[in-house]
Coordinates of C-alpha atoms in Angstrom, one line a residue:
X24 CA -23.4 17.8 -72.2
X25 CA -21.0 15.0 -72.1
X26 CA -17.6 15.5 -73.9
X27 CA -17.9 11.3 -74.0
X28 CA -19.0 10.2 -78.1
X29 CA -21.6 7.5 -77.6
X30 CA -19.7 3.6 -77.9
X31 CA -20.0 2.4 -81.0
X32 CA -21.8 -1.3 -79.9
X33 CA -19.4 -3.5 -82.2
X34 CA -16.4 -1.9 -80.9
X35 CA -17.4 -3.0 -77.6
X36 CA -18.5 -6.4 -78.5
X37 CA -14.6 -6.8 -79.8
X38 CA -12.9 -5.3 -77.3
X39 CA -14.6 -7.8 -74.7
X40 CA -14.0 -10.9 -76.7
X41 CA -10.2 -10.0 -76.8
X42 CA -10.2 -9.8 -73.6
X43 CA -12.1 -13.5 -73.0
X44 CA -9.6 -14.4 -75.3
X45 CA -6.8 -13.0 -73.3
X46 CA -8.2 -14.8 -70.4
X47 CA -8.2 -18.1 -71.7
X48 CA -4.9 -18.0 -72.9
X49 CA -3.9 -16.9 -69.2
X50 CA -6.0 -19.9 -67.8
X51 CA -4.1 -22.3 -70.1
X52 CA -0.4 -20.5 -69.3
X53 CA -0.8 -21.4 -66.0
X54 CA -2.2 -24.6 -65.7
X55 CA -0.7 -27.4 -64.6
X56 CA -0.4 -30.3 -67.1
X57 CA 2.7 -31.8 -67.1
X58 CA 1.6 -35.1 -69.0
X59 CA 0.3 -32.9 -71.9
X60 CA 3.5 -30.7 -72.1
X61 CA 5.9 -32.8 -73.7
X62 CA 2.9 -35.2 -76.2
X63 CA 1.5 -31.5 -77.3
X64 CA 4.7 -29.4 -77.9
X65 CA 5.1 -32.7 -80.2
X66 CA 2.4 -32.7 -81.7
X67 CA 2.5 -28.8 -82.6
X68 CA 6.2 -29.3 -84.3
X69 CA 5.1 -32.5 -86.7
X70 CA 2.1 -30.2 -87.6
X71 CA 4.9 -26.9 -88.7
X72 CA 4.5 -26.7 -92.4
X73 CA 1.7 -29.2 -92.5
X74 CA 4.0 -32.1 -92.1
X75 CA 1.1 -34.2 -90.4
X76 CA -1.7 -33.7 -92.8
X77 CA 1.0 -34.6 -95.5
X78 CA 2.1 -37.6 -94.5
X79 CA -1.0 -38.9 -93.8
X80 CA -2.3 -37.9 -97.2
X81 CA 1.0 -39.5 -98.7
X82 CA -0.3 -42.6 -97.5
X83 CA -3.5 -42.6 -98.9
X84 CA -2.9 -43.1 -102.6
X85 CA -1.5 -46.3 -101.9
X86 CA -5.0 -47.8 -101.9
X87 CA -6.2 -45.9 -104.7
X88 CA -9.6 -44.9 -105.6
X89 CA -11.7 -43.0 -103.1
X90 CA -8.6 -42.9 -100.4
X91 CA -6.6 -41.5 -103.5
X92 CA -9.4 -38.8 -104.2
X93 CA -9.7 -38.0 -100.5
X94 CA -6.1 -37.4 -100.8
X95 CA -5.8 -35.3 -103.5
X96 CA -8.7 -33.0 -101.9
X97 CA -7.5 -33.1 -98.7
X98 CA -4.3 -31.5 -99.8
X99 CA -6.1 -28.9 -102.0
X100 CA -7.7 -28.1 -99.2
X101 CA -4.9 -27.1 -97.1
X102 CA -3.5 -25.2 -100.3
X103 CA -7.0 -22.8 -100.0
X104 CA -6.6 -22.4 -96.0
X105 CA -2.6 -22.0 -96.1
X106 CA -2.5 -19.5 -98.8
X107 CA -6.0 -17.5 -97.2
X108 CA -4.3 -17.7 -93.8
X109 CA -0.8 -16.4 -94.8
X110 CA -1.0 -14.6 -97.6
X111 CA -4.6 -13.0 -96.5
X112 CA -5.3 -13.6 -92.6
X113 CA -1.9 -12.5 -91.2
X114 CA -1.3 -9.7 -93.4
X115 CA -5.0 -7.5 -93.1
X116 CA -5.1 -8.5 -89.2
X117 CA -1.8 -7.9 -87.9
X118 CA -2.2 -9.4 -84.0
X119 CA 0.6 -10.1 -82.5
X120 CA 1.4 -12.9 -80.7
X121 CA 0.9 -13.6 -77.0
X122 CA 3.4 -12.6 -74.9
X123 CA 5.6 -15.7 -73.1
X124 CA 6.9 -14.1 -70.3
X125 CA 10.6 -14.9 -69.1
X126 CA 9.4 -15.8 -65.8
X127 CA 6.5 -18.4 -67.6
X128 CA 5.3 -21.2 -64.7
X129 CA 6.0 -23.9 -67.5
X130 CA 8.6 -22.8 -69.9
X131 CA 9.3 -26.7 -71.2
X132 CA 5.5 -26.8 -72.9
X133 CA 7.1 -24.1 -75.6
X134 CA 8.0 -24.3 -79.3
X135 CA 9.6 -21.5 -80.7
X136 CA 8.1 -18.0 -81.5
X137 CA 6.8 -17.8 -85.3
X138 CA 7.8 -14.4 -86.6
X139 CA 4.6 -13.7 -88.6
X140 CA 1.2 -13.0 -87.4
X141 CA -1.1 -14.8 -84.6
X142 CA -4.6 -14.6 -86.8
X143 CA -5.5 -16.6 -88.0
X144 CA -3.8 -20.1 -86.4
X145 CA -2.2 -21.4 -90.4
X146 CA -1.3 -24.6 -88.3
X147 CA -5.3 -25.1 -87.5
X148 CA -6.7 -23.6 -90.9
X149 CA -4.9 -26.7 -92.6
X150 CA -5.6 -29.4 -90.0
X151 CA -9.3 -28.8 -90.0
X152 CA -9.3 -28.2 -94.4
X153 CA -7.8 -31.3 -94.6
X154 CA -9.7 -33.0 -92.3
X155 CA -13.3 -31.5 -93.6
X156 CA -11.8 -31.6 -96.9
X157 CA -11.1 -36.2 -96.3
X158 CA -14.2 -36.5 -94.2
X159 CA -16.9 -36.4 -97.1
X160 CA -14.9 -38.8 -99.5
X161 CA -13.3 -40.9 -97.1
X162 CA -15.8 -41.7 -94.0
X163 CA -14.0 -43.4 -92.0
X164 CA -11.1 -40.7 -91.9
X165 CA -13.6 -38.4 -90.6
X166 CA -13.1 -38.8 -86.4
X167 CA -10.1 -39.4 -86.3
X168 CA -8.6 -37.1 -88.7
X169 CA -11.3 -34.2 -86.4
X170 CA -9.5 -35.5 -83.6
X171 CA -6.5 -35.0 -84.9
X172 CA -7.5 -31.6 -86.6
X173 CA -8.7 -30.3 -82.8
X174 CA -5.8 -31.3 -81.1
X175 CA -3.1 -29.4 -83.3
X176 CA -5.2 -26.7 -82.7
X177 CA -5.3 -26.6 -79.4
X178 CA -1.8 -27.2 -78.7
X179 CA -1.0 -24.0 -80.5
X180 CA -2.6 -22.4 -77.8
X181 CA -0.8 -24.6 -75.1
X182 CA 2.7 -24.5 -76.6
X183 CA 1.9 -20.4 -76.4
X184 CA 1.8 -19.2 -79.8
X185 CA -1.6 -18.7 -80.6
X186 CA -4.7 -17.1 -78.6
X187 CA -7.7 -19.5 -79.0
X188 CA -9.6 -17.0 -81.4
X189 CA -6.8 -17.2 -83.6
X190 CA -7.3 -21.2 -83.3
X191 CA -10.8 -20.6 -83.9
X192 CA -10.3 -18.6 -86.7
X193 CA -8.1 -20.7 -88.3
X194 CA -10.6 -23.7 -87.5
X195 CA -13.2 -21.8 -89.9
X196 CA -11.4 -20.6 -92.7
X197 CA -10.3 -24.6 -93.1
X198 CA -14.0 -25.6 -93.0
X199 CA -14.7 -22.3 -95.9
X200 CA -11.7 -23.9 -97.5
X201 CA -12.9 -27.5 -97.5
X202 CA -15.8 -26.5 -98.6
X203 CA -14.6 -24.4 -101.4
X204 CA -12.6 -27.2 -102.4
X205 CA -15.5 -30.0 -102.5
X206 CA -18.5 -27.4 -103.9
X207 CA -15.6 -26.8 -106.8
X208 CA -15.0 -30.5 -107.8
X209 CA -18.4 -31.6 -107.3
X210 CA -19.4 -29.5 -109.6
X211 CA -16.9 -30.0 -112.0
X212 CA -17.7 -33.7 -111.5
X213 CA -21.2 -32.7 -112.6
X214 CA -20.2 -30.6 -115.7
X215 CA -18.1 -34.0 -116.6
X216 CA -20.6 -36.1 -116.7

């Protein structure tokens, strides 16, 4: 009779996903990309405190009508995503940030390490929430904002402050936040009609 307890499949799956997540992070860490390093470091810093999305949102109201509505929806989605990521997600999961060794092969690509937990990526959640909320109201913005949100997410891995899984979770959270805002506002619009 064996003393080993049977392994729970869900725990085994989580362990495998964490192992893959760390391996993907390490692959990015050791891949030489000097042209991207500076640009992604600047992009990651520009997305701090959602400055990038707020700047885009500030330009939309100048045109009135649908652009103004898109900006309001985008900012509302950022609020939901940011609150959920920072007040709920990071507090519940408390995943440590990636380890950046002193002898990192490319320290010039790093941004300052945040003190908050790693999971989920708040930068990604906010960028995706903004893009996903603005896109349906202002379709011409959908692709550029979507690409920008993807770049912000990747920049967080590239600069050494998040694992890829944190970014994926942030993107899902951002998408859900935008869907919630859009659903609530369309419902309110139907009632008011």
